[in-house]
Amino acid sequence: MSAAIETEGLTKDFSVGFWRPRPYRALDHLTLKVEAGEVFGFLGPNGAGKSTTLKLLMQLLYPTSGEARILGRPAGDAAVRQRVGFLAENPYYYDYLTAEELLAYFARLFGFRGADVDTRVARVLDEVGIGKERRLRLRRFSKGMTQRVGLAQALLNDPEVLFLDEPMSGLDPLGRRHVRDLILGLRAKGCTVFFSSHILSDAETLCSRVGVLVQGKLVASGPLSEILAFELKGWEVVVACGPQLHAELATFARTVTPLSDGHVLLHLAPDAEPDRVVGELTRRGAHIVSINPVRETLEDYFVQVVGATAGRDTSGAGA
Amino acid sequence: MRTIWIVAGAAFKESVRDRVPYTMVVFAVLMMAASYLISELTAGQDLKIIKDLGLAAMSVFGLVIAVFIGIGLVSKEVERKSVFGLLTKPVTRAQFILGKYLGLVTTLAVNLSVMTVAYYGVLFYMNGMATEAMRAGWPVPATDPRLLVAVVLIMGELAVVTAIALMFSTFSSPLLSAMLTLGLWVSGHFNGDLRQFEQVVDQPAVAWIARGLYYVLPNLAPFNVKAEVVYGMPVSASHVGFTLLYALTYIAALLVAAVAIFRRRDFR
Ligand SMILES: Nc1ncnc2c1ncn2[C@@H]1O[C@H](COP(=O)(O)OP(=O)(O)O)[C@@H](O)[C@H]1O
Ligand SMILES: [Mg+2]
């Protein structure tokens, strides 16, 4: 079986500048494979080339070089679009249609007819949580509501592969939760989801694998645990203890922070042998409230990688 | 084919919900006011003026609709990015263009029909108001069905103009598209003059260019038979037939070009 999504050396140059057009490389030899059933998080800061990649996959843009395949067929193949859903970044649909009319229009384009159209439209609107607003013209829709309509239209055909460009943008916390649950539901049904985001917590809860794109280049890809596992940053121990032990805590930990509830937070170095420290503390009469490893978060990783890439770039330009 | 009609249906709905109804109302009101005024001033003598005015107004309103909505249908989609939603459905870019075109031509046809009904309504009213003596003085009856020949050719011309507008809007900005389309429309009505120009210049290069332009630019003068039908002069069936055939050929060429351009486009 071929991969659900596959790109090989996918590259896109935009020409920028009106009088002296010169190429600007928005995507640089992206080679990527997403297996069927995966939820893949495509991460990167603003301007990294995420939207460009998604548009290349949907053949809204033509690549400068390289190729993209979806479900084993070239991107842009009309038969593939029948099996794919796509949500654009900050989508816009027609002002003059109601949500229901828009979705009925798209459902007919997918080849559905008659009563099937209405049941599908009603179902996806329920799924994204649009209630009686479905009879309103889209002109009146807020950003978040439009985003939901966008999600609904991407789900109309029960896609095998779903592409979502910043699906959480414009949504309130409730809406985010909703989308998260929706994606988890799709994953359970075996749908492949490829979504871009610059918000890392989304990826942390949803993705089986992520790719990190910085300035058009894929700088890392793999399971989150692999990308982040290599670095244990220390241990956090919360203890409750008497005043005389309190004075000595500094000898055990790198930092000692009194908490508002009277407990004390100790930050231990990665090589601090927490068993020994905890044993010692309990022997001296302290009560251990909790102990947690501190791992690198995706955010730490992100800051580090983006910083490094940007740094390399400026030094290159200076040379 | 079904896909094309679905896109056409949506384009039709869009333009109907857009400004088209208002232009039609404006047209009807203008017609009524003008004919009332003229009949007051001239005691019904100048039925010809009303006939002429009505047909001219249909041309102009039709042109406005064809150019502005014709350009808007595609370039607005591209500019506002609603095209992303559509082109990621199982819709080819050719189907997109053809659907938009058909939707717009349908809009124009409906629009022109409504205007024609209003037109005949006014003429019918004028006929009722006129005395027997006045009617005897008219070269053709007030509600002459031959006026429809002029309307059909106006429709043909508008179909060509729509295709021009659509073709330009596949690659240039709305404003530029509108200017280019109007430019071609104007030149289209003076195209016949290029023929004569070619014969009077002695520079071969200039003559060659004039001839090239004559064949490439649309020739819209044959679509204008307003004076003929208003004054009761003959318009041959073969003239109408050939003109419509020319329209079809020209439209086909424009749409092929529009699709070819649109296919290669990047949507950023
Ligand atoms: N039409 C365009 N012309 C020129 N540059 C563009 C165009 N679209 C995007 N870019 C540039 O390409 C890069 C990637 O953009 P994009 O894919 O939208 O990033 P992301 O979605 O990751 O925020 C950005 O630096 C952006 O400025
Ligand atoms: Mg983006």
Coordinates of C-alpha atoms and ligand atoms in Angstrom, one line a residue:
Chain A
M1 CA 0.0 0.0 0.0
S2 CA 1.2 3.4 -0.8
A3 CA 1.4 6.3 1.6
A4 CA -1.7 8.5 2.0
I5 CA 0.4 11.6 1.4
E6 CA 3.9 11.7 -0.2
T7 CA 6.0 14.5 -1.4
E8 CA 9.4 14.3 -3.1
G9 CA 11.7 17.3 -3.4
L10 CA 8.7 19.6 -3.4
T11 CA 9.9 23.1 -4.1
K12 CA 8.1 26.4 -4.7
D13 CA 9.6 29.6 -5.8
F14 CA 7.5 32.8 -5.9
S15 CA 8.8 35.7 -7.9
V16 CA 8.8 38.8 -5.8
G17 CA 9.5 42.4 -6.7
F18 CA 7.6 44.1 -9.5
W19 CA 10.4 45.8 -11.4
R20 CA 13.1 43.3 -10.9
P21 CA 11.4 40.0 -10.2
R22 CA 13.6 37.5 -8.4
P23 CA 12.7 34.1 -7.1
Y24 CA 11.9 33.7 -3.4
R25 CA 12.0 30.1 -2.2
A26 CA 8.9 29.5 -0.1
L27 CA 9.4 25.7 0.1
D28 CA 12.7 24.0 -0.3
H29 CA 12.8 20.3 -1.3
L30 CA 10.2 19.0 1.0
T31 CA 10.3 15.2 1.2
L32 CA 7.6 13.8 3.4
K33 CA 5.5 10.7 3.8
V34 CA 2.3 10.4 5.8
E35 CA 0.9 6.9 6.2
A36 CA -2.9 6.2 6.1
G37 CA -4.6 6.7 9.4
E38 CA -1.9 9.1 10.8
V39 CA -2.7 12.4 12.3
F40 CA 0.3 14.5 11.1
G41 CA 1.0 17.9 12.5
F42 CA 2.8 20.2 10.2
L43 CA 4.4 22.8 12.4
G44 CA 6.3 25.9 11.8
P45 CA 6.3 29.6 12.6
N46 CA 4.4 32.1 10.4
G47 CA 5.8 32.3 6.9
A48 CA 7.5 28.9 7.1
G49 CA 5.8 27.6 4.0
K50 CA 3.0 25.5 5.6
S51 CA 0.2 27.0 3.5
T52 CA 2.3 26.9 0.4
T53 CA 2.8 23.1 1.0
L54 CA -0.9 22.6 1.4
K55 CA -1.7 24.5 -1.7
L56 CA 0.8 22.5 -3.6
L57 CA -0.8 19.4 -2.4
M58 CA -4.2 20.6 -3.6
Q59 CA -2.7 21.9 -6.8
L60 CA -3.8 25.4 -6.2
L61 CA -0.2 26.1 -6.8
Y62 CA 2.1 24.3 -9.3
P63 CA 5.5 23.3 -7.9
T64 CA 8.7 24.8 -9.3
S65 CA 10.1 21.3 -9.0
G66 CA 9.4 18.0 -7.2
E67 CA 6.2 16.2 -6.9
A68 CA 3.3 15.4 -4.6
R69 CA 1.1 12.4 -4.5
I70 CA -2.1 11.8 -2.5
L71 CA -3.4 8.3 -2.1
G72 CA -0.9 7.2 -4.7
R73 CA -2.0 9.5 -7.4
P74 CA -0.6 12.9 -8.5
A75 CA -1.9 15.9 -6.6
G76 CA -4.7 17.7 -8.4
D77 CA -6.1 14.5 -9.9
A78 CA -9.9 15.1 -10.0
A79 CA -10.6 11.6 -8.8
V80 CA -8.4 12.2 -5.8
R81 CA -10.3 15.3 -4.8
Q82 CA -13.4 13.2 -4.5
R83 CA -11.7 11.4 -1.6
V84 CA -10.1 14.4 0.0
G85 CA -11.2 17.3 2.2
F86 CA -9.5 20.7 2.4
L87 CA -9.8 23.6 4.8
A88 CA -8.0 26.7 3.7
E89 CA -6.3 29.1 6.0
N90 CA -8.8 31.9 6.9
P91 CA -11.3 30.6 4.5
Y92 CA -13.8 32.8 2.8
Y93 CA -17.0 31.6 1.1
Y94 CA -19.7 33.4 -0.7
D95 CA -21.4 36.2 1.2
Y96 CA -24.7 35.7 -0.7
L97 CA -25.2 32.1 0.3
T98 CA -26.4 30.7 3.6
A99 CA -24.3 28.0 5.3
E100 CA -26.8 25.4 4.2
E101 CA -26.9 26.6 0.6
L102 CA -23.1 26.6 0.4
L103 CA -22.8 23.1 1.7
A104 CA -25.5 21.8 -0.6
Y105 CA -23.7 23.4 -3.5
F106 CA -20.4 21.6 -2.6
A107 CA -22.2 18.4 -1.8
R108 CA -23.7 18.4 -5.3
L109 CA -20.2 19.0 -6.7
F110 CA -19.1 15.8 -4.9
G111 CA -21.8 14.1 -6.9
F112 CA -24.4 13.6 -4.2
R113 CA -28.0 14.0 -5.2
G114 CA -31.5 14.6 -3.8
A115 CA -32.2 13.8 -0.2
D116 CA -28.6 12.6 0.3
V117 CA -27.4 16.2 -0.1
D118 CA -29.7 17.4 2.7
T119 CA -28.9 14.7 5.1
R120 CA -25.1 15.2 4.6
V121 CA -25.4 18.9 4.9
A122 CA -27.4 18.6 8.1
R123 CA -25.0 16.1 9.5
V124 CA -21.8 18.1 9.0
L125 CA -23.4 21.2 10.3
D126 CA -24.3 19.3 13.4
E127 CA -20.8 18.0 13.6
V128 CA -19.2 21.4 13.6
G129 CA -21.8 22.8 16.0
I130 CA -23.6 25.3 13.7
G131 CA -27.2 25.4 14.9
K132 CA -29.9 27.7 13.6
E133 CA -27.4 30.0 12.1
R134 CA -27.3 27.6 9.2
R135 CA -30.1 29.6 7.6
L136 CA -28.1 32.9 7.7
R137 CA -26.2 34.3 4.9
L138 CA -22.5 33.9 5.3
R139 CA -22.0 37.6 5.2
R140 CA -23.2 37.7 8.8
F141 CA -20.8 35.0 10.0
S142 CA -18.0 35.8 12.4
K143 CA -14.5 34.5 11.8
G144 CA -15.0 31.5 14.1
M145 CA -18.3 30.6 12.5
T146 CA -16.8 30.8 9.0
Q147 CA -14.0 28.6 10.2
R148 CA -16.6 26.0 11.3
V149 CA -18.4 26.2 8.0
G150 CA -15.0 25.6 6.4
L151 CA -14.6 22.5 8.5
A152 CA -18.1 21.4 7.6
Q153 CA -17.4 21.6 3.9
A154 CA -14.2 19.6 4.3
L155 CA -16.1 16.8 5.9
L156 CA -19.0 16.6 3.4
N157 CA -17.6 13.7 1.4
D158 CA -16.3 11.6 4.4
P159 CA -12.8 12.2 3.2
E160 CA -10.1 9.6 3.5
V161 CA -7.5 12.3 3.7
L162 CA -8.2 15.6 5.3
F163 CA -6.0 18.7 4.9
L164 CA -6.5 21.5 7.4
D165 CA -4.6 24.7 7.3
E166 CA -4.6 26.2 10.8
P167 CA -7.9 24.6 11.8
M168 CA -7.9 26.2 15.2
S169 CA -7.4 29.8 14.2
G170 CA -10.2 32.1 15.0
L171 CA -11.9 29.7 17.3
D172 CA -12.6 30.3 21.0
P173 CA -11.4 27.8 23.6
L174 CA -14.7 25.8 23.3
G175 CA -14.4 25.8 19.5
R176 CA -10.8 24.5 19.8
R177 CA -11.9 21.7 22.1
H178 CA -14.6 20.9 19.6
V179 CA -12.2 20.7 16.7
R180 CA -9.8 18.7 18.7
D181 CA -12.5 16.1 19.5
L182 CA -13.5 16.1 15.9
I183 CA -10.0 15.3 14.7
L184 CA -9.7 12.6 17.4
G185 CA -13.1 11.2 16.2
L186 CA -11.8 11.1 12.6
R187 CA -8.6 9.5 13.7
A188 CA -10.7 6.7 15.3
K189 CA -12.5 6.2 12.0
G190 CA -9.1 5.8 10.2
C191 CA -9.1 9.1 8.4
T192 CA -5.7 10.5 7.6
V193 CA -5.4 14.1 8.9
F194 CA -2.7 16.5 7.8
F195 CA -2.9 19.8 9.6
S196 CA -0.7 22.8 9.9
S197 CA -0.4 24.9 13.0
H198 CA 1.9 27.3 14.7
I199 CA 0.2 26.5 18.0
L200 CA 2.1 23.6 19.5
S201 CA -0.4 22.4 22.1
D202 CA -2.7 21.4 19.3
A203 CA -0.1 19.1 18.0
E204 CA 0.9 17.7 21.4
T205 CA -2.6 16.4 22.0
L206 CA -3.5 15.2 18.5
C207 CA -0.5 14.0 16.5
S208 CA 1.0 10.7 16.0
R209 CA 3.8 12.4 14.1
V210 CA 4.9 15.9 13.4
G211 CA 7.1 17.7 10.9
V212 CA 8.7 21.0 11.7
L213 CA 9.2 23.4 8.9
V214 CA 11.3 26.5 9.2
Q215 CA 12.0 28.9 6.4
G216 CA 10.8 26.4 3.8
K217 CA 12.9 23.6 5.0
L218 CA 11.8 20.5 7.0
V219 CA 14.1 20.5 10.0
A220 CA 12.7 17.6 11.9
S221 CA 10.0 15.0 11.5
G222 CA 8.9 12.0 13.5
P223 CA 6.9 11.0 16.5
L224 CA 6.7 13.8 19.0
S225 CA 8.2 11.5 21.7
E226 CA 11.2 10.9 19.5
I227 CA 11.7 14.5 18.6
L228 CA 11.4 15.6 22.3
A229 CA 12.5 12.5 24.2
F230 CA 16.2 13.0 23.9
E231 CA 16.3 15.7 26.5
L232 CA 15.3 15.3 30.1
K233 CA 15.6 18.7 31.6
G234 CA 15.3 17.8 35.2
W235 CA 12.8 16.9 37.9
E236 CA 10.2 18.8 39.8
V237 CA 9.5 17.7 43.3
V238 CA 6.9 19.2 45.6
V239 CA 7.3 18.6 49.3
A240 CA 5.7 19.6 52.5
C241 CA 8.1 20.0 55.4
G242 CA 8.9 21.6 58.7
P243 CA 10.8 25.0 59.0
Q244 CA 14.2 23.5 60.0
L245 CA 14.3 21.2 57.0
H246 CA 13.1 24.0 54.8
A247 CA 16.3 25.9 55.5
E248 CA 18.4 23.0 54.2
L249 CA 16.4 22.3 51.0
A250 CA 18.8 24.3 49.0
T251 CA 21.5 21.6 49.4
F252 CA 19.2 19.2 47.5
A253 CA 18.0 21.3 44.7
R254 CA 19.0 23.7 42.0
T255 CA 16.1 26.0 42.9
V256 CA 13.7 26.2 45.8
T257 CA 10.4 27.9 45.3
P258 CA 7.8 28.3 48.0
L259 CA 4.3 27.7 46.7
S260 CA 1.2 29.6 47.7
D261 CA -0.3 26.6 49.4
G262 CA 2.7 26.3 51.8
H263 CA 4.4 23.5 49.9
V264 CA 7.8 23.9 48.4
L265 CA 8.8 23.2 44.8
L266 CA 12.2 21.8 44.2
H267 CA 13.9 21.8 40.9
L268 CA 16.4 19.0 40.5
A269 CA 19.1 18.7 37.9
P270 CA 18.6 15.9 35.3
D271 CA 21.4 13.8 36.9
A272 CA 20.2 14.3 40.5
E273 CA 19.1 10.7 41.2
P274 CA 15.6 11.6 42.4
D275 CA 15.3 8.2 44.3
R276 CA 18.1 9.1 46.5
V277 CA 16.9 12.7 47.1
V278 CA 13.4 11.6 47.8
G279 CA 14.6 8.9 50.2
E280 CA 16.7 11.4 52.1
L281 CA 13.9 13.9 52.3
T282 CA 11.4 11.4 53.6
R283 CA 13.9 10.1 56.1
R284 CA 14.2 13.6 57.4
G285 CA 10.4 13.9 57.9
A286 CA 9.4 15.6 54.7
H287 CA 6.2 14.6 52.9
I288 CA 6.5 14.1 49.1
V289 CA 3.5 15.7 47.4
S290 CA 4.5 15.0 43.8
I291 CA 7.5 14.2 41.6
N292 CA 7.6 14.8 37.9
P293 CA 10.2 14.6 35.2
V294 CA 10.6 17.9 33.2
R295 CA 11.0 17.1 29.5
E296 CA 11.6 19.5 26.7
T297 CA 8.3 20.8 25.5
L298 CA 7.5 21.2 21.8
E299 CA 7.7 24.9 22.5
D300 CA 11.2 24.8 23.9
Y301 CA 12.2 22.8 20.9
F302 CA 10.5 25.2 18.5
V303 CA 12.2 28.2 20.0
Q304 CA 15.5 26.5 19.9
V305 CA 15.3 25.3 16.3
V306 CA 13.7 28.4 14.9
G307 CA 16.3 30.5 16.7
A308 CA 19.2 28.4 15.4
T309 CA 17.9 28.5 11.8
A310 CA 17.4 32.2 11.9
G311 CA 20.8 32.7 13.4
R312 CA 22.5 30.7 10.8
D313 CA 20.6 32.6 8.2
T314 CA 21.7 36.1 9.4
S315 CA 25.3 35.0 9.8
G316 CA 25.2 33.6 6.3
A317 CA 23.9 36.9 4.9
G318 CA 26.6 38.8 6.8
A319 CA 29.4 36.8 5.4
Chain B
M1 CA -21.4 18.3 -17.8
R2 CA -23.5 18.1 -14.6
T3 CA -20.6 19.8 -12.7
I4 CA -20.6 22.7 -15.2
W5 CA -24.3 23.2 -14.7
I6 CA -24.0 23.1 -10.9
V7 CA -21.3 25.8 -11.1
A8 CA -23.5 27.8 -13.6
G9 CA -26.4 27.6 -11.3
A10 CA -24.4 29.0 -8.4
A11 CA -23.0 31.8 -10.6
F12 CA -26.6 32.6 -11.7
K13 CA -27.7 32.7 -8.1
E14 CA -24.8 34.9 -7.2
S15 CA -25.5 37.5 -9.9
V16 CA -29.2 37.5 -9.2
R17 CA -28.5 38.2 -5.6
D18 CA -26.0 40.8 -6.6
R19 CA -26.8 44.0 -8.4
V20 CA -28.7 42.7 -11.4
P21 CA -32.2 43.1 -10.1
Y22 CA -31.5 46.7 -9.4
T23 CA -30.2 47.5 -12.9
M24 CA -33.3 46.0 -14.3
V25 CA -35.5 48.2 -12.1
V26 CA -33.5 51.2 -13.1
F27 CA -34.0 50.2 -16.7
A28 CA -37.7 49.9 -16.4
V29 CA -38.1 53.2 -14.5
L30 CA -36.0 55.0 -17.0
M31 CA -38.0 53.5 -19.9
M32 CA -41.3 54.6 -18.4
A33 CA -40.1 58.1 -17.5
A34 CA -38.5 58.6 -20.9
S35 CA -41.5 57.4 -22.9
Y36 CA -44.0 59.3 -20.7
L37 CA -42.0 62.5 -21.2
I38 CA -41.6 62.1 -24.9
S39 CA -45.2 61.3 -25.4
E40 CA -46.1 64.4 -23.5
L41 CA -43.7 66.6 -25.5
T42 CA -44.4 65.3 -28.9
A43 CA -48.0 64.0 -28.6
G44 CA -46.9 60.4 -29.5
Q45 CA -45.2 61.4 -32.8
D46 CA -41.8 60.0 -32.0
L47 CA -42.4 56.4 -31.4
K48 CA -39.2 55.7 -33.2
I49 CA -37.2 57.6 -30.5
I50 CA -38.7 55.4 -27.9
K51 CA -38.0 52.3 -29.8
D52 CA -34.4 53.4 -30.4
L53 CA -33.9 54.5 -26.9
G54 CA -35.2 51.2 -25.5
L55 CA -32.9 49.1 -27.6
A56 CA -30.0 51.3 -26.9
A57 CA -30.7 51.1 -23.2
M58 CA -30.8 47.3 -23.4
S59 CA -27.4 47.3 -25.0
V60 CA -25.9 49.6 -22.5
F61 CA -27.4 47.9 -19.4
G62 CA -26.5 44.6 -20.8
L63 CA -23.0 45.7 -21.4
V64 CA -22.6 47.0 -17.8
I65 CA -23.9 43.7 -16.5
A66 CA -21.7 41.7 -18.8
V67 CA -18.5 43.6 -18.0
F68 CA -18.8 44.2 -14.3
I69 CA -20.5 41.0 -13.2
G70 CA -18.6 39.0 -15.8
I71 CA -15.3 40.1 -14.4
G72 CA -16.4 39.9 -10.8
L73 CA -17.5 36.3 -11.0
V74 CA -14.0 35.0 -11.6
S75 CA -11.7 37.7 -10.3
K76 CA -13.6 38.1 -7.0
E77 CA -13.4 34.4 -6.4
V78 CA -9.7 34.5 -6.9
E79 CA -9.1 37.7 -4.9
R80 CA -11.2 36.7 -2.0
K81 CA -9.9 33.1 -2.2
S82 CA -13.4 31.5 -2.4
V83 CA -11.9 29.8 -5.4
F84 CA -9.9 27.5 -2.9
G85 CA -13.2 26.0 -1.8
L86 CA -14.4 25.3 -5.2
L87 CA -11.3 24.1 -7.0
T88 CA -10.5 21.6 -4.2
K89 CA -13.8 19.9 -5.0
P90 CA -13.9 17.5 -8.0
V91 CA -14.2 20.5 -10.4
T92 CA -11.6 21.0 -13.1
R93 CA -10.6 24.5 -13.9
A94 CA -12.2 24.1 -17.4
Q95 CA -15.5 23.2 -15.7
F96 CA -15.1 26.2 -13.4
I97 CA -14.7 28.6 -16.3
L98 CA -17.4 27.1 -18.5
G99 CA -19.8 27.0 -15.6
K100 CA -19.2 30.6 -14.7
Y101 CA -19.7 31.6 -18.3
L102 CA -22.9 29.7 -18.7
G103 CA -24.3 31.1 -15.5
L104 CA -23.5 34.6 -16.6
V105 CA -25.0 34.2 -20.0
T106 CA -28.1 32.8 -18.4
T107 CA -28.3 35.8 -16.1
L108 CA -28.0 38.1 -19.1
A109 CA -30.6 36.2 -21.0
V110 CA -33.1 36.4 -18.1
N111 CA -32.2 40.1 -17.6
L112 CA -32.7 40.9 -21.3
S113 CA -36.0 39.0 -21.4
V114 CA -37.3 41.1 -18.5
M115 CA -36.2 44.2 -20.2
T116 CA -37.8 43.1 -23.4
V117 CA -41.1 42.5 -21.7
A118 CA -40.9 46.0 -20.1
Y119 CA -40.0 47.4 -23.6
Y120 CA -43.0 45.8 -25.3
G121 CA -45.2 46.9 -22.4
V122 CA -44.3 50.5 -23.0
L123 CA -44.8 50.1 -26.7
F124 CA -48.1 48.5 -26.1
Y125 CA -49.1 51.4 -23.9
M126 CA -48.0 53.9 -26.5
N127 CA -50.0 52.1 -29.1
G128 CA -53.1 52.3 -26.9
M129 CA -52.6 56.0 -26.4
A130 CA -52.1 56.9 -30.0
T131 CA -54.9 58.0 -32.3
E132 CA -55.8 56.1 -35.5
A133 CA -54.2 58.8 -37.6
M134 CA -51.0 58.6 -35.7
R135 CA -50.8 54.9 -36.1
A136 CA -51.3 55.2 -39.8
G137 CA -48.3 57.5 -40.0
W138 CA -45.9 54.9 -38.5
P139 CA -43.8 52.9 -40.9
V140 CA -44.1 49.8 -38.7
P141 CA -46.5 48.9 -36.0
A142 CA -45.6 49.9 -32.4
T143 CA -45.3 46.3 -31.1
D144 CA -43.4 45.1 -34.2
P145 CA -42.2 41.5 -33.5
R146 CA -39.2 42.2 -35.7
L147 CA -37.7 44.2 -32.8
L148 CA -36.9 40.9 -31.4
V149 CA -34.3 40.4 -34.1
A150 CA -32.4 43.3 -32.7
V151 CA -32.8 41.9 -29.1
V152 CA -31.4 38.5 -30.2
L153 CA -28.4 40.2 -31.8
I154 CA -27.9 42.3 -28.7
M155 CA -27.8 39.0 -26.7
G156 CA -25.3 37.6 -29.2
E157 CA -23.1 40.7 -28.7
L158 CA -23.4 40.5 -24.9
A159 CA -22.4 36.8 -25.0
V160 CA -19.2 37.8 -26.9
V161 CA -18.5 40.7 -24.5
T162 CA -19.0 38.4 -21.5
A163 CA -16.5 35.9 -22.9
I164 CA -14.0 38.7 -23.4
A165 CA -14.5 39.9 -19.9
L166 CA -14.1 36.4 -18.5
M167 CA -11.0 35.8 -20.5
F168 CA -9.3 39.0 -19.3
S169 CA -10.4 38.3 -15.7
T170 CA -8.6 35.0 -15.7
F171 CA -5.2 36.8 -15.6
S172 CA -5.6 40.5 -14.9
S173 CA -7.0 42.6 -12.1
P174 CA -10.7 43.5 -12.2
L175 CA -10.0 47.2 -13.1
L176 CA -7.6 46.3 -15.9
S177 CA -10.0 43.7 -17.1
A178 CA -12.9 46.1 -17.2
M179 CA -10.8 48.7 -19.1
L180 CA -9.5 46.1 -21.6
T181 CA -13.0 44.8 -22.2
L182 CA -14.5 48.2 -22.7
G183 CA -11.6 49.0 -25.0
L184 CA -12.3 46.0 -27.1
W185 CA -16.0 46.8 -27.1
V186 CA -15.4 50.2 -28.5
S187 CA -12.8 49.0 -31.0
G188 CA -15.3 46.2 -31.9
H189 CA -17.7 48.8 -33.1
F190 CA -15.2 50.5 -35.3
N191 CA -13.5 47.4 -36.5
G192 CA -14.9 47.8 -40.0
D193 CA -13.0 51.0 -40.3
L194 CA -9.7 49.1 -40.0
R195 CA -10.6 47.4 -43.2
Q196 CA -10.8 50.7 -45.0
F197 CA -7.8 52.0 -43.2
E198 CA -5.8 49.1 -44.6
Q199 CA -6.8 50.1 -48.1
V200 CA -5.8 53.8 -47.7
V201 CA -2.4 53.5 -46.1
D202 CA 0.5 52.9 -48.4
Q203 CA 2.9 51.5 -45.7
P204 CA 2.7 47.8 -46.1
A205 CA 3.7 47.1 -42.4
V206 CA 0.9 49.3 -41.1
A207 CA -1.6 47.8 -43.5
W208 CA -0.5 44.3 -42.4
I209 CA -1.0 45.3 -38.7
A210 CA -4.4 46.8 -39.5
R211 CA -5.4 43.6 -41.2
G212 CA -4.2 41.5 -38.3
L213 CA -6.1 43.6 -35.9
Y214 CA -9.2 43.3 -38.1
Y215 CA -9.2 39.6 -37.8
V216 CA -8.2 39.3 -34.2
L217 CA -10.3 42.0 -32.6
P218 CA -14.0 41.3 -32.3
N219 CA -16.2 42.7 -35.0
L220 CA -19.3 43.9 -33.2
A221 CA -20.9 46.3 -35.8
P222 CA -22.9 43.5 -37.4
F223 CA -24.7 42.9 -34.1
N224 CA -26.2 46.4 -34.3
V225 CA -29.3 46.3 -36.4
K226 CA -31.3 48.7 -34.2
A227 CA -31.7 51.4 -36.8
E228 CA -32.8 48.9 -39.4
V229 CA -35.6 47.3 -37.3
V230 CA -36.7 50.7 -35.9
Y231 CA -37.1 52.2 -39.4
G232 CA -38.6 49.0 -40.9
M233 CA -35.6 48.3 -43.2
P234 CA -34.9 44.7 -44.0
V235 CA -32.5 42.5 -42.0
S236 CA -31.8 39.3 -43.8
A237 CA -32.0 36.0 -42.1
S238 CA -28.6 35.1 -43.4
H239 CA -27.1 38.2 -41.8
V240 CA -28.5 37.1 -38.5
G241 CA -27.4 33.6 -39.0
F242 CA -23.9 34.4 -39.9
T243 CA -23.5 37.0 -37.2
L244 CA -24.6 34.5 -34.6
L245 CA -22.3 31.8 -36.0
Y246 CA -19.5 34.4 -35.8
A247 CA -20.4 35.0 -32.2
L248 CA -20.3 31.3 -31.4
T249 CA -16.9 30.9 -33.0
Y250 CA -15.5 33.9 -31.3
I251 CA -16.8 32.8 -27.9
A252 CA -15.4 29.3 -28.4
A253 CA -12.0 30.8 -29.1
L254 CA -12.2 33.1 -26.1
L255 CA -13.2 30.3 -23.8
V256 CA -10.4 28.1 -25.0
A257 CA -8.0 30.8 -24.3
A258 CA -9.5 31.6 -20.9
V259 CA -9.3 27.9 -19.9
A260 CA -5.8 27.6 -21.1
I261 CA -4.7 30.6 -19.1
F262 CA -6.7 29.7 -16.0
R263 CA -5.3 26.1 -16.0
R264 CA -1.8 27.3 -15.6
R265 CA -2.5 29.8 -12.9
D266 CA -1.2 29.7 -9.4
F267 CA -3.7 30.7 -6.7
R268 CA -1.6 32.3 -3.9
Ligands
LIG1 N1 2.1 34.9 -3.4 C1 3.3 35.0 -2.8 N2 4.3 35.8 -3.3 C2 5.5 35.9 -2.7 N3 5.8 35.3 -1.6 C3 4.8 34.5 -1.0 C4 3.5 34.4 -1.6 N4 2.8 33.6 -0.8 C5 3.6 33.3 0.3 N5 4.8 33.8 0.1 C6 5.9 33.7 1.1 O1 6.2 32.4 1.2 C7 6.5 32.1 2.5 C8 5.7 31.0 3.0 O2 4.3 31.4 3.2 P1 3.2 30.5 3.8 O3 3.2 29.2 3.1 O4 1.9 31.3 3.7 O5 3.7 30.3 5.3 P2 2.9 29.7 6.5 O6 1.6 29.2 6.0 O7 3.8 28.7 7.1 O8 2.7 30.9 7.5 C9 6.4 33.4 3.3 O9 7.6 33.9 3.5 C10 5.6 34.3 2.4 O10 5.9 35.6 2.6
MG2 MG -0.2 29.7 6.6

